[in-house]
Amino acid sequence: MTAPATAATTGTAEAPAPAPKALYVYGIAPAGIHSPRSPGVDGAPVRLLSDSGLCAAVSDAPPRLRPRRRDLLAHQAVLDELAAQGPVLPMRFAVLSPRPDTLLSQLRSDAAHLTGQLDGVRGCVEFSVKGTVVPGHFADLVRRDDKLRGLALRTRRRPDYEANVRLGEAIALGVRREARRAAREVLDHLAPLAVRTVGGTTDDEQVLSASFLLRSADEARFREAVAERARACGDRLALSVTGPLPCYSFVDARPTTPAGR
């Protein structure tokens, strides 16, 4: 019987197996959930990879990954479907894993950590509250502040460019001071309603930036509290609230690597 031809007998090399594609990772959830029906980034179908009681929602990574609006919305839609089924550890946009086996290995090695993270956000949502300075209440501020009132009177009696600049700077500083005080009042009222609170980046205009981890049942009460504080400090601080959101600010999901690293 003649042996079948092989690469060794024919002198030709076998074609190498195609390398596994990189994966775009949306989030991690407990195993047993349904695959999201929403298309993922670049229109790719989303599937689940499961191991150690966990699953990762993934799709094939596109050749080029850019923060286009349609892809940002697709990322969010997938997370929304996951969150509707239970706790999820959301990934930021553009998180990749190089290979399926790498991701599964990371799920196994980090299983205890990830399970603990999921337990920590079970039944919870995230809300973001930001506050910006309201510049138009300086007349009332001047009336209440003896130093500002004196400076305004002196400037009115002997007006010149430098005096006007000094008065403007002093008023701007006072307005920001009042806005920061209002921001502290807002935090004092809202923080007790949350499971956890983390602060964000602020500057001279946006003096309040905070994320709140809330029990889903407390969402209405939290919105009412924000509205009440907006009425109370609206002359000093303009409040905005965003949510419910995936719990980005309250999880540390470490099994994947941001794209480009």
mmCIF file of C-alpha atoms in Angstrom:
data_model
loop_
_atom_site.group_PDB
_atom_site.id
_atom_site.type_symbol
_atom_site.label_atom_id
_atom_site.label_comp_id
_atom_site.label_asym_id
_atom_site.label_seq_id
_atom_site.Cartn_x
_atom_site.Cartn_y
_atom_site.Cartn_z
ATOM 1 C CA MET A 1 0.000 0.000 0.000
ATOM 2 C CA THR A 2 1.356 3.348 -0.953
ATOM 3 C CA ALA A 3 1.610 5.864 1.828
ATOM 4 C CA PRO A 4 -0.270 9.123 1.275
ATOM 5 C CA ALA A 5 1.796 12.081 0.229
ATOM 6 C CA THR A 6 2.954 14.353 3.075
ATOM 7 C CA ALA A 7 4.866 17.584 3.311
ATOM 8 C CA ALA A 8 8.038 15.567 3.860
ATOM 9 C CA THR A 9 7.562 13.386 0.759
ATOM 10 C CA THR A 10 6.351 16.118 -1.542
ATOM 11 C CA GLY A 11 8.820 18.766 -0.422
ATOM 12 C CA THR A 12 6.067 21.325 0.164
ATOM 13 C CA ALA A 13 5.377 23.024 3.510
ATOM 14 C CA GLU A 14 2.003 22.857 5.180
ATOM 15 C CA ALA A 15 0.188 26.195 5.415
ATOM 16 C CA PRO A 16 0.340 27.513 9.001
ATOM 17 C CA ALA A 17 -2.933 27.610 10.920
ATOM 18 C CA PRO A 18 -4.447 31.089 11.003
ATOM 19 C CA ALA A 19 -3.660 32.974 14.184
ATOM 20 C CA PRO A 20 -6.643 33.531 16.494
ATOM 21 C CA LYS A 21 -8.153 36.965 16.180
ATOM 22 C CA ALA A 22 -7.881 39.481 18.976
ATOM 23 C CA LEU A 23 -11.048 39.916 20.998
ATOM 24 C CA TYR A 24 -12.895 43.082 21.887
ATOM 25 C CA VAL A 25 -14.110 42.710 25.488
ATOM 26 C CA TYR A 26 -17.308 44.406 26.724
ATOM 27 C CA GLY A 27 -17.644 43.101 30.239
ATOM 28 C CA ILE A 28 -17.587 40.179 32.630
ATOM 29 C CA ALA A 29 -20.643 38.614 34.244
ATOM 30 C CA PRO A 30 -21.618 35.437 36.083
ATOM 31 C CA ALA A 31 -21.889 32.377 33.840
ATOM 32 C CA GLY A 32 -25.322 31.315 32.665
ATOM 33 C CA ILE A 33 -26.531 34.564 31.125
ATOM 34 C CA HIS A 34 -27.743 34.879 27.535
ATOM 35 C CA SER A 35 -25.579 36.345 24.790
ATOM 36 C CA PRO A 36 -26.522 39.943 23.980
ATOM 37 C CA ARG A 37 -28.525 40.278 20.789
ATOM 38 C CA SER A 38 -27.293 43.792 20.076
ATOM 39 C CA PRO A 39 -24.492 43.938 17.496
ATOM 40 C CA GLY A 40 -21.147 44.877 18.916
ATOM 41 C CA VAL A 41 -18.436 47.248 17.819
ATOM 42 C CA ASP A 42 -18.089 47.432 14.026
ATOM 43 C CA GLY A 43 -21.338 45.435 13.779
ATOM 44 C CA ALA A 44 -19.695 42.209 14.963
ATOM 45 C CA PRO A 45 -21.862 39.580 16.706
ATOM 46 C CA VAL A 46 -21.274 39.283 20.443
ATOM 47 C CA ARG A 47 -20.617 35.906 22.061
ATOM 48 C CA LEU A 48 -19.756 34.636 25.538
ATOM 49 C CA LEU A 49 -16.604 32.866 26.696
ATOM 50 C CA SER A 50 -17.145 31.002 29.968
ATOM 51 C CA ASP A 51 -14.859 29.540 32.606
ATOM 52 C CA SER A 52 -14.784 29.187 36.398
ATOM 53 C CA GLY A 53 -18.348 30.389 36.854
ATOM 54 C CA LEU A 54 -17.723 33.568 34.887
ATOM 55 C CA CYS A 55 -18.247 34.693 31.323
ATOM 56 C CA ALA A 56 -16.786 37.448 29.195
ATOM 57 C CA ALA A 57 -18.846 39.117 26.481
ATOM 58 C CA VAL A 58 -16.629 39.487 23.420
ATOM 59 C CA SER A 59 -16.617 40.002 19.673
ATOM 60 C CA ASP A 60 -13.891 39.890 17.052
ATOM 61 C CA ALA A 61 -11.807 43.041 17.281
ATOM 62 C CA PRO A 62 -12.103 45.272 14.213
ATOM 63 C CA PRO A 63 -8.987 45.935 12.104
ATOM 64 C CA ARG A 64 -9.104 49.594 13.161
ATOM 65 C CA LEU A 65 -10.604 50.694 16.438
ATOM 66 C CA ARG A 66 -11.722 54.303 16.696
ATOM 67 C CA PRO A 67 -14.165 55.992 19.100
ATOM 68 C CA ARG A 68 -16.871 56.531 16.510
ATOM 69 C CA ARG A 69 -20.284 57.382 17.878
ATOM 70 C CA ARG A 70 -21.927 54.262 16.475
ATOM 71 C CA ASP A 71 -19.302 52.039 18.089
ATOM 72 C CA LEU A 72 -19.544 53.847 21.434
ATOM 73 C CA LEU A 73 -23.320 53.329 21.322
ATOM 74 C CA ALA A 74 -22.865 49.670 20.369
ATOM 75 C CA HIS A 75 -20.505 49.158 23.313
ATOM 76 C CA GLN A 76 -23.087 50.707 25.642
ATOM 77 C CA ALA A 77 -25.972 48.683 24.190
ATOM 78 C CA VAL A 78 -24.145 45.421 24.866
ATOM 79 C CA LEU A 79 -23.446 46.469 28.441
ATOM 80 C CA ASP A 80 -27.077 47.465 28.924
ATOM 81 C CA GLU A 81 -28.197 43.973 27.874
ATOM 82 C CA LEU A 82 -25.707 42.374 30.241
ATOM 83 C CA ALA A 83 -26.728 44.633 33.130
ATOM 84 C CA ALA A 84 -30.408 43.801 32.564
ATOM 85 C CA GLN A 85 -29.560 40.187 33.452
ATOM 86 C CA GLY A 86 -27.587 40.855 36.621
ATOM 87 C CA PRO A 87 -24.276 42.236 37.863
ATOM 88 C CA VAL A 88 -21.618 43.083 35.289
ATOM 89 C CA LEU A 89 -18.062 44.349 35.425
ATOM 90 C CA PRO A 90 -18.045 46.819 32.513
ATOM 91 C CA MET A 91 -14.975 47.449 30.414
ATOM 92 C CA ARG A 92 -14.164 50.862 29.057
ATOM 93 C CA PHE A 93 -14.267 51.326 25.304
ATOM 94 C CA ALA A 94 -11.358 49.733 23.382
ATOM 95 C CA VAL A 95 -10.310 46.973 25.788
ATOM 96 C CA LEU A 96 -8.819 43.994 23.943
ATOM 97 C CA SER A 97 -7.594 40.513 24.748
ATOM 98 C CA PRO A 98 -5.055 39.018 22.334
ATOM 99 C CA ARG A 99 -6.483 35.463 22.183
ATOM 100 C CA PRO A 100 -9.484 33.502 23.477
ATOM 101 C CA ASP A 101 -7.272 31.112 25.460
ATOM 102 C CA THR A 102 -5.500 34.063 27.091
ATOM 103 C CA LEU A 103 -8.794 35.547 28.210
ATOM 104 C CA LEU A 104 -10.065 32.207 29.524
ATOM 105 C CA SER A 105 -6.832 31.706 31.432
ATOM 106 C CA GLN A 106 -7.205 35.130 32.983
ATOM 107 C CA LEU A 107 -10.793 34.366 33.989
ATOM 108 C CA ARG A 108 -9.552 31.245 35.758
ATOM 109 C CA SER A 109 -6.646 32.917 37.521
ATOM 110 C CA ASP A 110 -8.693 35.975 38.603
ATOM 111 C CA ALA A 111 -11.924 34.096 39.359
ATOM 112 C CA ALA A 112 -11.986 34.856 43.095
ATOM 113 C CA HIS A 113 -11.231 38.544 42.563
ATOM 114 C CA LEU A 114 -13.775 38.961 39.769
ATOM 115 C CA THR A 115 -16.494 37.091 41.656
ATOM 116 C CA GLY A 116 -15.950 39.372 44.633
ATOM 117 C CA GLN A 117 -16.210 42.411 42.384
ATOM 118 C CA LEU A 118 -19.477 41.152 40.926
ATOM 119 C CA ASP A 119 -20.891 40.566 44.401
ATOM 120 C CA GLY A 120 -19.939 44.144 45.313
ATOM 121 C CA VAL A 121 -22.087 45.688 42.559
ATOM 122 C CA ARG A 122 -24.944 43.187 42.578
ATOM 123 C CA GLY A 123 -28.249 45.046 42.536
ATOM 124 C CA CYS A 124 -26.479 48.384 42.084
ATOM 125 C CA VAL A 125 -26.171 51.106 39.464
ATOM 126 C CA GLU A 126 -23.887 54.103 39.113
ATOM 127 C CA PHE A 127 -24.929 57.741 38.969
ATOM 128 C CA SER A 128 -22.652 60.660 38.143
ATOM 129 C CA VAL A 129 -23.298 64.148 39.530
ATOM 130 C CA LYS A 130 -21.412 67.211 38.295
ATOM 131 C CA GLY A 131 -21.636 70.819 39.411
ATOM 132 C CA THR A 132 -20.423 73.935 37.605
ATOM 133 C CA VAL A 133 -20.019 77.466 38.880
ATOM 134 C CA VAL A 134 -22.938 79.848 38.341
ATOM 135 C CA PRO A 135 -21.299 83.223 37.594
ATOM 136 C CA GLY A 136 -24.345 85.473 37.826
ATOM 137 C CA HIS A 137 -24.962 85.706 41.574
ATOM 138 C CA PHE A 138 -22.120 88.130 42.391
ATOM 139 C CA ALA A 139 -24.442 91.030 43.311
ATOM 140 C CA ASP A 140 -25.800 89.091 46.268
ATOM 141 C CA LEU A 141 -22.280 87.963 47.123
ATOM 142 C CA VAL A 142 -21.016 91.561 47.240
ATOM 143 C CA ARG A 143 -23.865 92.540 49.554
ATOM 144 C CA ARG A 144 -23.004 89.729 51.982
ATOM 145 C CA ASP A 145 -19.195 90.015 51.921
ATOM 146 C CA ASP A 146 -17.807 93.056 53.781
ATOM 147 C CA LYS A 147 -14.451 92.958 51.985
ATOM 148 C CA LEU A 148 -16.004 92.715 48.553
ATOM 149 C CA ARG A 149 -18.499 95.434 49.373
ATOM 150 C CA GLY A 150 -15.703 97.769 50.488
ATOM 151 C CA LEU A 151 -13.637 97.015 47.395
ATOM 152 C CA ALA A 152 -16.662 97.653 45.163
ATOM 153 C CA LEU A 153 -17.327 101.016 46.858
ATOM 154 C CA ARG A 154 -13.697 102.114 46.487
ATOM 155 C CA THR A 155 -13.693 101.081 42.829
ATOM 156 C CA ARG A 156 -16.911 102.993 42.198
ATOM 157 C CA ARG A 157 -15.488 106.152 43.800
ATOM 158 C CA ARG A 158 -12.120 105.966 42.011
ATOM 159 C CA PRO A 159 -12.641 103.820 38.947
ATOM 160 C CA ASP A 160 -9.648 102.819 36.868
ATOM 161 C CA TYR A 161 -8.497 99.769 34.921
ATOM 162 C CA GLU A 162 -6.465 98.159 37.712
ATOM 163 C CA ALA A 163 -9.199 98.698 40.290
ATOM 164 C CA ASN A 164 -11.747 97.066 37.995
ATOM 165 C CA VAL A 165 -9.405 94.126 37.410
ATOM 166 C CA ARG A 166 -8.866 93.664 41.164
ATOM 167 C CA LEU A 167 -12.601 93.805 41.799
ATOM 168 C CA GLY A 168 -13.330 91.326 39.008
ATOM 169 C CA GLU A 169 -10.712 88.890 40.299
ATOM 170 C CA ALA A 170 -11.985 89.184 43.862
ATOM 171 C CA ILE A 171 -15.577 88.569 42.772
ATOM 172 C CA ALA A 172 -14.587 85.568 40.630
ATOM 173 C CA LEU A 173 -12.673 84.107 43.564
ATOM 174 C CA GLY A 174 -15.661 84.650 45.854
ATOM 175 C CA VAL A 175 -18.068 83.062 43.382
ATOM 176 C CA ARG A 176 -15.865 79.953 43.086
ATOM 177 C CA ARG A 177 -15.540 79.799 46.877
ATOM 178 C CA GLU A 178 -19.333 79.874 47.252
ATOM 179 C CA ALA A 179 -19.734 77.225 44.537
ATOM 180 C CA ARG A 180 -17.232 74.912 46.257
ATOM 181 C CA ARG A 181 -19.078 75.378 49.529
ATOM 182 C CA ALA A 182 -22.304 74.423 47.769
ATOM 183 C CA ALA A 183 -20.550 71.389 46.283
ATOM 184 C CA ARG A 184 -19.575 70.201 49.762
ATOM 185 C CA GLU A 185 -23.187 70.623 50.870
ATOM 186 C CA VAL A 186 -24.364 68.529 47.925
ATOM 187 C CA LEU A 187 -21.932 65.736 48.777
ATOM 188 C CA ASP A 188 -22.963 65.835 52.441
ATOM 189 C CA HIS A 189 -26.595 65.302 51.420
ATOM 190 C CA LEU A 190 -26.067 62.694 48.688
ATOM 191 C CA ALA A 191 -23.291 60.492 50.070
ATOM 192 C CA PRO A 192 -25.474 58.909 52.822
ATOM 193 C CA LEU A 193 -27.844 57.647 50.110
ATOM 194 C CA ALA A 194 -25.080 55.714 48.327
ATOM 195 C CA VAL A 195 -23.311 52.459 49.051
ATOM 196 C CA ARG A 196 -20.043 54.102 47.984
ATOM 197 C CA THR A 197 -18.946 57.446 46.565
ATOM 198 C CA VAL A 198 -15.834 58.365 44.596
ATOM 199 C CA GLY A 199 -14.709 61.826 43.555
ATOM 200 C CA GLY A 200 -13.692 62.827 40.059
ATOM 201 C CA THR A 201 -11.527 65.549 38.564
ATOM 202 C CA THR A 202 -12.551 69.151 39.243
ATOM 203 C CA ASP A 203 -11.308 72.557 38.133
ATOM 204 C CA ASP A 204 -12.183 76.236 38.570
ATOM 205 C CA GLU A 205 -15.429 75.843 36.611
ATOM 206 C CA GLN A 206 -16.512 72.286 37.365
ATOM 207 C CA VAL A 207 -16.157 72.231 41.130
ATOM 208 C CA LEU A 208 -18.103 69.024 41.730
ATOM 209 C CA SER A 209 -17.593 65.663 40.080
ATOM 210 C CA ALA A 210 -18.647 62.542 41.939
ATOM 211 C CA SER A 211 -19.892 59.042 41.163
ATOM 212 C CA PHE A 212 -22.343 57.245 43.446
ATOM 213 C CA LEU A 213 -22.943 53.518 43.715
ATOM 214 C CA LEU A 214 -26.635 53.110 44.474
ATOM 215 C CA ARG A 215 -28.941 50.242 45.212
ATOM 216 C CA SER A 216 -31.360 50.145 42.301
ATOM 217 C CA ALA A 217 -34.250 50.561 44.736
ATOM 218 C CA ASP A 218 -32.821 53.930 45.870
ATOM 219 C CA GLU A 219 -32.679 55.488 42.392
ATOM 220 C CA ALA A 220 -35.884 57.545 42.728
ATOM 221 C CA ARG A 221 -34.930 58.825 46.179
ATOM 222 C CA PHE A 222 -31.508 59.829 44.898
ATOM 223 C CA ARG A 223 -32.959 61.736 41.941
ATOM 224 C CA GLU A 224 -35.304 63.589 44.287
ATOM 225 C CA ALA A 225 -32.381 64.501 46.550
ATOM 226 C CA VAL A 226 -30.382 65.864 43.598
ATOM 227 C CA ALA A 227 -33.371 67.928 42.471
ATOM 228 C CA GLU A 228 -33.818 69.321 45.988
ATOM 229 C CA ARG A 229 -30.143 70.323 46.199
ATOM 230 C CA ALA A 230 -30.345 71.876 42.720
ATOM 231 C CA ARG A 231 -33.152 74.121 43.941
ATOM 232 C CA ALA A 232 -31.318 74.968 47.157
ATOM 233 C CA CYS A 233 -28.000 75.951 45.583
ATOM 234 C CA GLY A 234 -29.038 76.872 42.055
ATOM 235 C CA ASP A 235 -27.777 80.443 42.432
ATOM 236 C CA ARG A 236 -24.266 79.146 43.160
ATOM 237 C CA LEU A 237 -23.955 75.713 41.558
ATOM 238 C CA ALA A 238 -25.546 74.217 38.424
ATOM 239 C CA LEU A 239 -26.045 70.485 38.944
ATOM 240 C CA SER A 240 -26.355 67.739 36.338
ATOM 241 C CA VAL A 241 -26.974 64.048 36.954
ATOM 242 C CA THR A 242 -26.294 61.124 34.603
ATOM 243 C CA GLY A 243 -27.480 57.576 35.124
ATOM 244 C CA PRO A 244 -28.135 54.835 35.644
ATOM 245 C CA LEU A 245 -24.768 53.759 34.278
ATOM 246 C CA PRO A 246 -22.709 50.560 34.381
ATOM 247 C CA CYS A 247 -20.615 50.592 37.549
ATOM 248 C CA TYR A 248 -17.383 51.733 35.870
ATOM 249 C CA SER A 249 -16.126 53.696 38.873
ATOM 250 C CA PHE A 250 -16.582 50.923 41.428
ATOM 251 C CA VAL A 251 -14.985 47.864 39.847
ATOM 252 C CA ASP A 252 -11.456 46.702 39.198
ATOM 253 C CA ALA A 253 -11.701 44.105 36.457
ATOM 254 C CA ARG A 254 -8.122 43.149 35.676
ATOM 255 C CA PRO A 255 -8.201 40.254 33.208
ATOM 256 C CA THR A 256 -7.773 42.318 30.025
ATOM 257 C CA THR A 257 -5.447 44.909 28.558
ATOM 258 C CA PRO A 258 -6.456 48.279 27.043
ATOM 259 C CA ALA A 259 -5.862 48.461 23.313
ATOM 260 C CA GLY A 260 -2.482 49.819 22.341
ATOM 261 C CA ARG A 261 -0.613 48.676 25.470
#
